[in-house]
Amino acid sequence: MAKIANMNFHYHRYPFEYFLDSTVRLGLPAVELWGGAPHLYVDDASHADIVSMRREMERRNLELVCFTPEQCIYPINLSSKDDTLRKRSIEYFKKCIGVTNTLETSLLLVTVGYGFYNEPSEEAWARGRESLRILAEEAEKQGVVLALEPMSKAGSNLITDLATLKRMYDEVNSPALKALMDTVPMTLGGDSIEAYGEAFGQDLAHIHFLDGDGKTSAHLGWGMGVFPLEAFAESLKKISYEGWLTLELIGPQYNWEPEAFTQRSIDRLSEVFGSIVAR
């Protein structure tokens, strides 16, 4: 049985309430909240706005499994060589830790960013590590867990596979920092679900569960790519993963009919897993 959470990234051309109602219609019990405009951009949202969003989820009996603030594009980069940008990024994530608490969930997704491509990678690595240490200390104080996600090499030159994720996890060495696996960078990095399970055990806190083309960072709905879903399902059993699997569909092809494409993924997942945890 799979625990599937819907994500609002591919619903960003619709109101937030539409996304929630769509998730209810799809029969899914949980959501992962992408924190970006027009739904919830942290720097624009008041405390009252955030509380209102939490209540809208509660009213529909939807569990919030992770808060994922926008961070992969300008102006957020925890490893930036520019002190102003890096410090702003740290303050942004500190604010996100507070928002995570207000939303009454405990998991906050974080990526380390990237360094200049013509500077020694260890310099950017050290900056990212120090930023994560600062945030992990704050997260621990507030009872929040940071879920550190690798990116593909198209998005970062620092944490792009299991080896670099494990290295950063070990070097930060905080109970407030755990690992997140995304099946797209996992596959592009030549890694496996079993390897992630062996590396992190119970500290594999969350999974973004997508199909892909095996060549690019495209995050596809299930049945639209080449990933071996049956093998992935068996691997999840082998590592005894019991957490949530988020459908993080990314691409303009999903924007017009996000519910229909999500339903296609659910149908394909149901064929393989047999059943999906429902509302």
PDB file of C-alpha atoms in Angstrom:
ATOM      1  CA  MET A   1       0.000   0.000   0.000  1.00  0.00           C
ATOM      2  CA  ALA A   2       1.369   3.392  -1.011  1.00  0.00           C
ATOM      3  CA  LYS A   3       0.966   6.683   0.862  1.00  0.00           C
ATOM      4  CA  ILE A   4       0.641   9.278  -1.884  1.00  0.00           C
ATOM      5  CA  ALA A   5       0.649  13.035  -1.326  1.00  0.00           C
ATOM      6  CA  ASN A   6      -0.382  15.594  -3.937  1.00  0.00           C
ATOM      7  CA  MET A   7       1.730  18.710  -4.545  1.00  0.00           C
ATOM      8  CA  ASN A   8       0.553  22.115  -5.736  1.00  0.00           C
ATOM      9  CA  PHE A   9       3.423  23.060  -8.054  1.00  0.00           C
ATOM     10  CA  HIS A  10       1.564  21.991 -11.192  1.00  0.00           C
ATOM     11  CA  TYR A  11      -1.583  23.712  -9.872  1.00  0.00           C
ATOM     12  CA  HIS A  12       0.007  27.169  -9.780  1.00  0.00           C
ATOM     13  CA  ARG A  13      -2.309  28.474 -12.525  1.00  0.00           C
ATOM     14  CA  TYR A  14      -5.260  27.747 -10.226  1.00  0.00           C
ATOM     15  CA  PRO A  15      -6.213  29.100  -6.779  1.00  0.00           C
ATOM     16  CA  PHE A  16      -4.949  27.275  -3.698  1.00  0.00           C
ATOM     17  CA  GLU A  17      -8.493  26.211  -2.768  1.00  0.00           C
ATOM     18  CA  TYR A  18      -8.871  24.571  -6.175  1.00  0.00           C
ATOM     19  CA  PHE A  19      -5.758  22.486  -5.472  1.00  0.00           C
ATOM     20  CA  LEU A  20      -7.145  21.362  -2.122  1.00  0.00           C
ATOM     21  CA  ASP A  21     -10.558  20.511  -3.562  1.00  0.00           C
ATOM     22  CA  SER A  22      -8.880  18.653  -6.420  1.00  0.00           C
ATOM     23  CA  THR A  23      -6.865  16.592  -3.935  1.00  0.00           C
ATOM     24  CA  VAL A  24     -10.104  15.669  -2.169  1.00  0.00           C
ATOM     25  CA  ARG A  25     -11.730  14.676  -5.480  1.00  0.00           C
ATOM     26  CA  LEU A  26      -8.708  12.503  -6.267  1.00  0.00           C
ATOM     27  CA  GLY A  27      -9.176  10.674  -2.979  1.00  0.00           C
ATOM     28  CA  LEU A  28      -5.717  11.512  -1.659  1.00  0.00           C
ATOM     29  CA  PRO A  29      -5.327  12.128   2.085  1.00  0.00           C
ATOM     30  CA  ALA A  30      -2.290  14.405   2.118  1.00  0.00           C
ATOM     31  CA  VAL A  31      -0.509  17.282   0.432  1.00  0.00           C
ATOM     32  CA  GLU A  32       2.976  18.702   0.192  1.00  0.00           C
ATOM     33  CA  LEU A  33       2.889  22.470   0.044  1.00  0.00           C
ATOM     34  CA  TRP A  34       5.125  24.217  -2.490  1.00  0.00           C
ATOM     35  CA  GLY A  35       5.667  27.703  -1.121  1.00  0.00           C
ATOM     36  CA  GLY A  36       5.523  29.917  -4.154  1.00  0.00           C
ATOM     37  CA  ALA A  37       3.286  32.545  -5.724  1.00  0.00           C
ATOM     38  CA  PRO A  38       0.369  32.667  -6.132  1.00  0.00           C
ATOM     39  CA  HIS A  39      -0.314  30.222  -3.292  1.00  0.00           C
ATOM     40  CA  LEU A  40       2.160  30.930  -0.485  1.00  0.00           C
ATOM     41  CA  TYR A  41       5.302  32.930  -1.074  1.00  0.00           C
ATOM     42  CA  VAL A  42       6.815  33.322   2.380  1.00  0.00           C
ATOM     43  CA  ASP A  43       8.046  36.893   2.009  1.00  0.00           C
ATOM     44  CA  ASP A  44       4.573  38.064   0.950  1.00  0.00           C
ATOM     45  CA  ALA A  45       2.448  36.077   3.424  1.00  0.00           C
ATOM     46  CA  SER A  46       1.220  37.367   6.771  1.00  0.00           C
ATOM     47  CA  HIS A  47       0.793  35.172   9.818  1.00  0.00           C
ATOM     48  CA  ALA A  48      -2.968  35.369   9.280  1.00  0.00           C
ATOM     49  CA  ASP A  49      -2.553  34.187   5.677  1.00  0.00           C
ATOM     50  CA  ILE A  50      -0.588  31.143   6.799  1.00  0.00           C
ATOM     51  CA  VAL A  51      -3.067  30.274   9.549  1.00  0.00           C
ATOM     52  CA  SER A  52      -5.909  30.583   7.028  1.00  0.00           C
ATOM     53  CA  MET A  53      -4.167  28.125   4.686  1.00  0.00           C
ATOM     54  CA  ARG A  54      -3.663  25.670   7.524  1.00  0.00           C
ATOM     55  CA  ARG A  55      -7.340  25.879   8.407  1.00  0.00           C
ATOM     56  CA  GLU A  56      -8.354  25.303   4.784  1.00  0.00           C
ATOM     57  CA  MET A  57      -6.346  22.068   4.812  1.00  0.00           C
ATOM     58  CA  GLU A  58      -7.777  21.048   8.177  1.00  0.00           C
ATOM     59  CA  ARG A  59     -11.325  21.742   7.001  1.00  0.00           C
ATOM     60  CA  ARG A  60     -10.828  19.197   4.230  1.00  0.00           C
ATOM     61  CA  ASN A  61      -9.087  16.682   6.541  1.00  0.00           C
ATOM     62  CA  LEU A  62      -5.895  16.882   4.505  1.00  0.00           C
ATOM     63  CA  GLU A  63      -2.582  16.130   6.190  1.00  0.00           C
ATOM     64  CA  LEU A  64       0.343  18.409   5.365  1.00  0.00           C
ATOM     65  CA  VAL A  65       3.408  16.180   5.094  1.00  0.00           C
ATOM     66  CA  CYS A  66       6.091  18.686   4.060  1.00  0.00           C
ATOM     67  CA  PHE A  67       6.576  22.394   3.413  1.00  0.00           C
ATOM     68  CA  THR A  68       8.707  23.062   0.327  1.00  0.00           C
ATOM     69  CA  PRO A  69       9.372  26.783  -0.107  1.00  0.00           C
ATOM     70  CA  GLU A  70      10.538  27.957  -3.517  1.00  0.00           C
ATOM     71  CA  GLN A  71      14.339  27.956  -3.466  1.00  0.00           C
ATOM     72  CA  CYS A  72      15.713  26.680  -6.756  1.00  0.00           C
ATOM     73  CA  ILE A  73      15.705  30.000  -8.580  1.00  0.00           C
ATOM     74  CA  TYR A  74      16.853  33.556  -7.852  1.00  0.00           C
ATOM     75  CA  PRO A  75      17.242  34.952  -5.229  1.00  0.00           C
ATOM     76  CA  ILE A  76      17.848  31.972  -2.891  1.00  0.00           C
ATOM     77  CA  ASN A  77      21.226  30.227  -2.652  1.00  0.00           C
ATOM     78  CA  LEU A  78      22.682  28.974   0.634  1.00  0.00           C
ATOM     79  CA  SER A  79      26.110  28.448  -0.968  1.00  0.00           C
ATOM     80  CA  SER A  80      26.404  31.783  -2.727  1.00  0.00           C
ATOM     81  CA  LYS A  81      29.766  33.535  -2.691  1.00  0.00           C
ATOM     82  CA  ASP A  82      27.915  36.844  -2.403  1.00  0.00           C
ATOM     83  CA  ASP A  83      27.535  37.539   1.313  1.00  0.00           C
ATOM     84  CA  THR A  84      24.341  39.550   0.906  1.00  0.00           C
ATOM     85  CA  LEU A  85      22.619  36.834  -1.114  1.00  0.00           C
ATOM     86  CA  ARG A  86      23.763  34.053   1.190  1.00  0.00           C
ATOM     87  CA  LYS A  87      22.707  35.900   4.353  1.00  0.00           C
ATOM     88  CA  ARG A  88      19.327  36.731   2.808  1.00  0.00           C
ATOM     89  CA  SER A  89      18.910  33.067   1.932  1.00  0.00           C
ATOM     90  CA  ILE A  90      19.645  32.013   5.513  1.00  0.00           C
ATOM     91  CA  GLU A  91      17.125  34.537   6.853  1.00  0.00           C
ATOM     92  CA  TYR A  92      14.579  33.322   4.297  1.00  0.00           C
ATOM     93  CA  PHE A  93      14.910  29.762   5.539  1.00  0.00           C
ATOM     94  CA  LYS A  94      14.736  30.869   9.157  1.00  0.00           C
ATOM     95  CA  LYS A  95      11.420  32.480   8.284  1.00  0.00           C
ATOM     96  CA  CYS A  96      10.399  29.242   6.568  1.00  0.00           C
ATOM     97  CA  ILE A  97      11.144  27.310   9.763  1.00  0.00           C
ATOM     98  CA  GLY A  98       8.644  29.546  11.549  1.00  0.00           C
ATOM     99  CA  VAL A  99       6.101  29.081   8.774  1.00  0.00           C
ATOM    100  CA  THR A 100       6.536  25.311   9.033  1.00  0.00           C
ATOM    101  CA  ASN A 101       5.595  25.535  12.706  1.00  0.00           C
ATOM    102  CA  THR A 102       2.604  27.759  11.989  1.00  0.00           C
ATOM    103  CA  LEU A 103       1.425  25.259   9.388  1.00  0.00           C
ATOM    104  CA  GLU A 104       1.702  22.602  12.120  1.00  0.00           C
ATOM    105  CA  THR A 105       3.875  20.239  10.154  1.00  0.00           C
ATOM    106  CA  SER A 106       7.426  19.238  11.040  1.00  0.00           C
ATOM    107  CA  LEU A 107       9.247  18.700   7.748  1.00  0.00           C
ATOM    108  CA  LEU A 108      10.877  21.504   5.744  1.00  0.00           C
ATOM    109  CA  LEU A 109      12.590  20.779   2.447  1.00  0.00           C
ATOM    110  CA  VAL A 110      15.929  22.477   1.867  1.00  0.00           C
ATOM    111  CA  THR A 111      18.498  22.443  -0.931  1.00  0.00           C
ATOM    112  CA  VAL A 112      22.070  23.688  -0.569  1.00  0.00           C
ATOM    113  CA  GLY A 113      22.182  25.754  -3.756  1.00  0.00           C
ATOM    114  CA  TYR A 114      25.301  26.035  -5.878  1.00  0.00           C
ATOM    115  CA  GLY A 115      28.680  27.695  -6.212  1.00  0.00           C
ATOM    116  CA  PHE A 116      30.265  29.498  -9.113  1.00  0.00           C
ATOM    117  CA  TYR A 117      31.338  26.984 -11.724  1.00  0.00           C
ATOM    118  CA  ASN A 118      34.804  28.548 -12.028  1.00  0.00           C
ATOM    119  CA  GLU A 119      35.682  28.508  -8.322  1.00  0.00           C
ATOM    120  CA  PRO A 120      37.007  25.576  -6.282  1.00  0.00           C
ATOM    121  CA  SER A 121      33.984  23.476  -5.371  1.00  0.00           C
ATOM    122  CA  GLU A 122      35.229  23.042  -1.796  1.00  0.00           C
ATOM    123  CA  GLU A 123      34.821  26.766  -1.172  1.00  0.00           C
ATOM    124  CA  ALA A 124      31.132  26.676  -2.117  1.00  0.00           C
ATOM    125  CA  TRP A 125      30.747  23.409  -0.214  1.00  0.00           C
ATOM    126  CA  ALA A 126      32.046  25.020   2.970  1.00  0.00           C
ATOM    127  CA  ARG A 127      29.658  27.955   2.619  1.00  0.00           C
ATOM    128  CA  GLY A 128      26.706  25.643   2.088  1.00  0.00           C
ATOM    129  CA  ARG A 129      27.704  23.480   5.043  1.00  0.00           C
ATOM    130  CA  GLU A 130      27.942  26.483   7.350  1.00  0.00           C
ATOM    131  CA  SER A 131      24.540  27.744   6.171  1.00  0.00           C
ATOM    132  CA  LEU A 132      22.973  24.359   6.836  1.00  0.00           C
ATOM    133  CA  ARG A 133      24.563  24.191  10.287  1.00  0.00           C
ATOM    134  CA  ILE A 134      23.034  27.560  11.180  1.00  0.00           C
ATOM    135  CA  LEU A 135      19.630  26.457   9.936  1.00  0.00           C
ATOM    136  CA  ALA A 136      19.813  23.034  11.577  1.00  0.00           C
ATOM    137  CA  GLU A 137      20.541  24.678  14.915  1.00  0.00           C
ATOM    138  CA  GLU A 138      17.503  26.938  14.513  1.00  0.00           C
ATOM    139  CA  ALA A 139      15.331  24.062  13.293  1.00  0.00           C
ATOM    140  CA  GLU A 140      16.273  21.923  16.288  1.00  0.00           C
ATOM    141  CA  LYS A 141      15.276  24.727  18.651  1.00  0.00           C
ATOM    142  CA  GLN A 142      11.884  24.989  16.970  1.00  0.00           C
ATOM    143  CA  GLY A 143      11.200  21.267  16.602  1.00  0.00           C
ATOM    144  CA  VAL A 144      11.450  21.263  12.803  1.00  0.00           C
ATOM    145  CA  VAL A 145      13.287  18.703  10.664  1.00  0.00           C
ATOM    146  CA  LEU A 146      15.169  19.823   7.556  1.00  0.00           C
ATOM    147  CA  ALA A 147      14.833  17.368   4.672  1.00  0.00           C
ATOM    148  CA  LEU A 148      17.929  17.874   2.507  1.00  0.00           C
ATOM    149  CA  GLU A 149      17.294  17.171  -1.172  1.00  0.00           C
ATOM    150  CA  PRO A 150      19.875  16.595  -3.913  1.00  0.00           C
ATOM    151  CA  MET A 151      19.413  18.374  -7.233  1.00  0.00           C
ATOM    152  CA  SER A 152      20.364  17.245 -10.697  1.00  0.00           C
ATOM    153  CA  LYS A 153      23.603  18.543 -12.190  1.00  0.00           C
ATOM    154  CA  ALA A 154      21.482  20.964 -14.211  1.00  0.00           C
ATOM    155  CA  GLY A 155      20.585  22.742 -10.976  1.00  0.00           C
ATOM    156  CA  SER A 156      23.618  22.378  -8.734  1.00  0.00           C
ATOM    157  CA  ASN A 157      27.312  21.549  -8.676  1.00  0.00           C
ATOM    158  CA  LEU A 158      27.334  20.543  -4.998  1.00  0.00           C
ATOM    159  CA  ILE A 159      24.778  17.964  -3.846  1.00  0.00           C
ATOM    160  CA  THR A 160      23.766  15.999  -6.934  1.00  0.00           C
ATOM    161  CA  ASP A 161      23.834  12.348  -5.869  1.00  0.00           C
ATOM    162  CA  LEU A 162      23.782   9.995  -2.898  1.00  0.00           C
ATOM    163  CA  ALA A 163      27.500  10.313  -2.164  1.00  0.00           C
ATOM    164  CA  THR A 164      27.440  14.115  -1.897  1.00  0.00           C
ATOM    165  CA  LEU A 165      24.160  14.065   0.037  1.00  0.00           C
ATOM    166  CA  LYS A 166      25.600  11.603   2.544  1.00  0.00           C
ATOM    167  CA  ARG A 167      28.787  13.625   2.878  1.00  0.00           C
ATOM    168  CA  MET A 168      26.880  16.819   3.718  1.00  0.00           C
ATOM    169  CA  TYR A 169      24.555  14.939   6.070  1.00  0.00           C
ATOM    170  CA  ASP A 170      27.567  13.522   7.925  1.00  0.00           C
ATOM    171  CA  GLU A 171      29.454  16.826   8.067  1.00  0.00           C
ATOM    172  CA  VAL A 172      26.521  18.876   9.373  1.00  0.00           C
ATOM    173  CA  ASN A 173      25.807  16.043  11.832  1.00  0.00           C
ATOM    174  CA  SER A 174      22.581  17.374  13.307  1.00  0.00           C
ATOM    175  CA  PRO A 175      19.488  15.502  14.531  1.00  0.00           C
ATOM    176  CA  ALA A 176      17.474  18.193  12.757  1.00  0.00           C
ATOM    177  CA  LEU A 177      18.921  17.338   9.325  1.00  0.00           C
ATOM    178  CA  LYS A 178      17.649  14.281   7.451  1.00  0.00           C
ATOM    179  CA  ALA A 179      17.618  13.113   3.844  1.00  0.00           C
ATOM    180  CA  LEU A 180      15.098  13.437   1.053  1.00  0.00           C
ATOM    181  CA  MET A 181      15.226  11.241  -2.036  1.00  0.00           C
ATOM    182  CA  ASP A 182      13.842  12.328  -5.412  1.00  0.00           C
ATOM    183  CA  THR A 183      13.622   9.525  -7.971  1.00  0.00           C
ATOM    184  CA  VAL A 184      14.780  11.847 -10.779  1.00  0.00           C
ATOM    185  CA  PRO A 185      18.179  12.954  -9.382  1.00  0.00           C
ATOM    186  CA  MET A 186      18.498   9.481  -7.859  1.00  0.00           C
ATOM    187  CA  THR A 187      18.321   7.904 -11.302  1.00  0.00           C
ATOM    188  CA  LEU A 188      20.464  10.555 -13.004  1.00  0.00           C
ATOM    189  CA  GLY A 189      23.083  10.093 -10.284  1.00  0.00           C
ATOM    190  CA  GLY A 190      23.258   6.347 -10.903  1.00  0.00           C
ATOM    191  CA  ASP A 191      21.926   5.534  -7.427  1.00  0.00           C
ATOM    192  CA  SER A 192      19.134   3.285  -6.179  1.00  0.00           C
ATOM    193  CA  ILE A 193      16.377   3.225  -3.591  1.00  0.00           C
ATOM    194  CA  GLU A 194      18.172   0.401  -1.791  1.00  0.00           C
ATOM    195  CA  ALA A 195      21.362   2.475  -1.598  1.00  0.00           C
ATOM    196  CA  TYR A 196      19.472   5.411  -0.084  1.00  0.00           C
ATOM    197  CA  GLY A 197      17.857   3.080   2.434  1.00  0.00           C
ATOM    198  CA  GLU A 198      21.207   1.601   3.403  1.00  0.00           C
ATOM    199  CA  ALA A 199      22.841   5.028   3.708  1.00  0.00           C
ATOM    200  CA  PHE A 200      20.163   6.737   5.798  1.00  0.00           C
ATOM    201  CA  GLY A 201      17.841   4.135   7.331  1.00  0.00           C
ATOM    202  CA  GLN A 202      15.128   5.913   9.313  1.00  0.00           C
ATOM    203  CA  ASP A 203      16.720   9.258   8.433  1.00  0.00           C
ATOM    204  CA  LEU A 204      15.359   8.912   4.905  1.00  0.00           C
ATOM    205  CA  ALA A 205      12.593  11.286   5.863  1.00  0.00           C
ATOM    206  CA  HIS A 206      10.687  11.800   2.625  1.00  0.00           C
ATOM    207  CA  ILE A 207      10.507  10.830  -1.057  1.00  0.00           C
ATOM    208  CA  HIS A 208       9.517  12.695  -4.202  1.00  0.00           C
ATOM    209  CA  PHE A 209       8.206   9.872  -6.362  1.00  0.00           C
ATOM    210  CA  LEU A 210       8.213  10.679 -10.084  1.00  0.00           C
ATOM    211  CA  ASP A 211       8.634   9.152 -13.483  1.00  0.00           C
ATOM    212  CA  GLY A 212      11.401  10.526 -15.689  1.00  0.00           C
ATOM    213  CA  ASP A 213      13.079  10.189 -19.057  1.00  0.00           C
ATOM    214  CA  GLY A 214      16.403   9.032 -17.597  1.00  0.00           C
ATOM    215  CA  LYS A 215      18.299  11.782 -19.420  1.00  0.00           C
ATOM    216  CA  THR A 216      17.074  15.142 -18.116  1.00  0.00           C
ATOM    217  CA  SER A 217      15.727  16.549 -14.863  1.00  0.00           C
ATOM    218  CA  ALA A 218      12.127  16.334 -16.152  1.00  0.00           C
ATOM    219  CA  HIS A 219       9.721  15.403 -13.335  1.00  0.00           C
ATOM    220  CA  LEU A 220       7.030  13.439 -15.151  1.00  0.00           C
ATOM    221  CA  GLY A 221       3.728  11.917 -14.171  1.00  0.00           C
ATOM    222  CA  TRP A 222       3.745   8.137 -13.914  1.00  0.00           C
ATOM    223  CA  GLY A 223       3.359   6.453 -17.279  1.00  0.00           C
ATOM    224  CA  MET A 224       4.932   9.376 -19.126  1.00  0.00           C
ATOM    225  CA  GLY A 225       8.549   8.321 -18.728  1.00  0.00           C
ATOM    226  CA  VAL A 226      10.786   5.256 -18.615  1.00  0.00           C
ATOM    227  CA  PHE A 227      11.354   4.628 -14.900  1.00  0.00           C
ATOM    228  CA  PRO A 228      10.748   1.023 -13.706  1.00  0.00           C
ATOM    229  CA  LEU A 229       7.801   1.537 -11.347  1.00  0.00           C
ATOM    230  CA  GLU A 230       7.441  -2.154 -10.507  1.00  0.00           C
ATOM    231  CA  ALA A 231      11.097  -2.350  -9.498  1.00  0.00           C
ATOM    232  CA  PHE A 232      10.817   0.873  -7.509  1.00  0.00           C
ATOM    233  CA  ALA A 233       7.836  -0.553  -5.595  1.00  0.00           C
ATOM    234  CA  GLU A 234       9.812  -3.676  -4.708  1.00  0.00           C
ATOM    235  CA  SER A 235      12.756  -1.551  -3.591  1.00  0.00           C
ATOM    236  CA  LEU A 236      10.557   0.470  -1.244  1.00  0.00           C
ATOM    237  CA  LYS A 237       9.439  -2.798   0.345  1.00  0.00           C
ATOM    238  CA  LYS A 238      13.028  -3.954   0.728  1.00  0.00           C
ATOM    239  CA  ILE A 239      14.048  -0.850   2.671  1.00  0.00           C
ATOM    240  CA  SER A 240      10.797  -0.921   4.702  1.00  0.00           C
ATOM    241  CA  TYR A 241       9.989   2.664   3.767  1.00  0.00           C
ATOM    242  CA  GLU A 242       6.674   3.661   5.332  1.00  0.00           C
ATOM    243  CA  GLY A 243       6.690   7.403   4.680  1.00  0.00           C
ATOM    244  CA  TRP A 244       4.941   9.547   2.112  1.00  0.00           C
ATOM    245  CA  LEU A 245       5.534   9.582  -1.635  1.00  0.00           C
ATOM    246  CA  THR A 246       4.883  13.002  -3.159  1.00  0.00           C
ATOM    247  CA  LEU A 247       3.816  13.505  -6.759  1.00  0.00           C
ATOM    248  CA  GLU A 248       5.937  16.510  -7.737  1.00  0.00           C
ATOM    249  CA  LEU A 249       4.895  16.976 -11.355  1.00  0.00           C
ATOM    250  CA  ILE A 250       6.841  19.789 -13.014  1.00  0.00           C
ATOM    251  CA  GLY A 251       6.278  21.082 -16.527  1.00  0.00           C
ATOM    252  CA  PRO A 252       4.006  23.359 -18.530  1.00  0.00           C
ATOM    253  CA  GLN A 253       2.254  20.344 -20.021  1.00  0.00           C
ATOM    254  CA  TYR A 254       0.585  19.779 -16.629  1.00  0.00           C
ATOM    255  CA  ASN A 255      -0.579  23.341 -15.957  1.00  0.00           C
ATOM    256  CA  TRP A 256      -3.844  23.274 -17.916  1.00  0.00           C
ATOM    257  CA  GLU A 257      -5.227  20.038 -16.462  1.00  0.00           C
ATOM    258  CA  PRO A 258      -3.311  19.257 -13.267  1.00  0.00           C
ATOM    259  CA  GLU A 259      -6.056  17.063 -11.828  1.00  0.00           C
ATOM    260  CA  ALA A 260      -6.308  14.894 -14.936  1.00  0.00           C
ATOM    261  CA  PHE A 261      -2.550  14.280 -15.021  1.00  0.00           C
ATOM    262  CA  THR A 262      -2.467  13.545 -11.304  1.00  0.00           C
ATOM    263  CA  GLN A 263      -5.280  11.030 -11.806  1.00  0.00           C
ATOM    264  CA  ARG A 264      -3.231   9.332 -14.532  1.00  0.00           C
ATOM    265  CA  SER A 265      -0.359   8.932 -12.093  1.00  0.00           C
ATOM    266  CA  ILE A 266      -2.668   7.583  -9.395  1.00  0.00           C
ATOM    267  CA  ASP A 267      -4.127   5.041 -11.820  1.00  0.00           C
ATOM    268  CA  ARG A 268      -0.664   3.830 -12.788  1.00  0.00           C
ATOM    269  CA  LEU A 269       0.485   3.641  -9.172  1.00  0.00           C
ATOM    270  CA  SER A 270      -2.628   1.675  -8.243  1.00  0.00           C
ATOM    271  CA  GLU A 271      -1.807  -0.919 -10.894  1.00  0.00           C
ATOM    272  CA  VAL A 272       1.538  -1.610  -9.256  1.00  0.00           C
ATOM    273  CA  PHE A 273       1.010  -1.013  -5.538  1.00  0.00           C
ATOM    274  CA  GLY A 274      -2.423  -2.640  -5.487  1.00  0.00           C
ATOM    275  CA  SER A 275      -3.867  -0.006  -3.209  1.00  0.00           C
ATOM    276  CA  ILE A 276      -3.237   3.574  -2.178  1.00  0.00           C
ATOM    277  CA  VAL A 277      -3.983   5.039   1.218  1.00  0.00           C
ATOM    278  CA  ALA A 278      -7.218   6.943   0.688  1.00  0.00           C
ATOM    279  CA  ARG A 279      -9.121   9.553   2.575  1.00  0.00           C
TER     280      ARG A 279
END
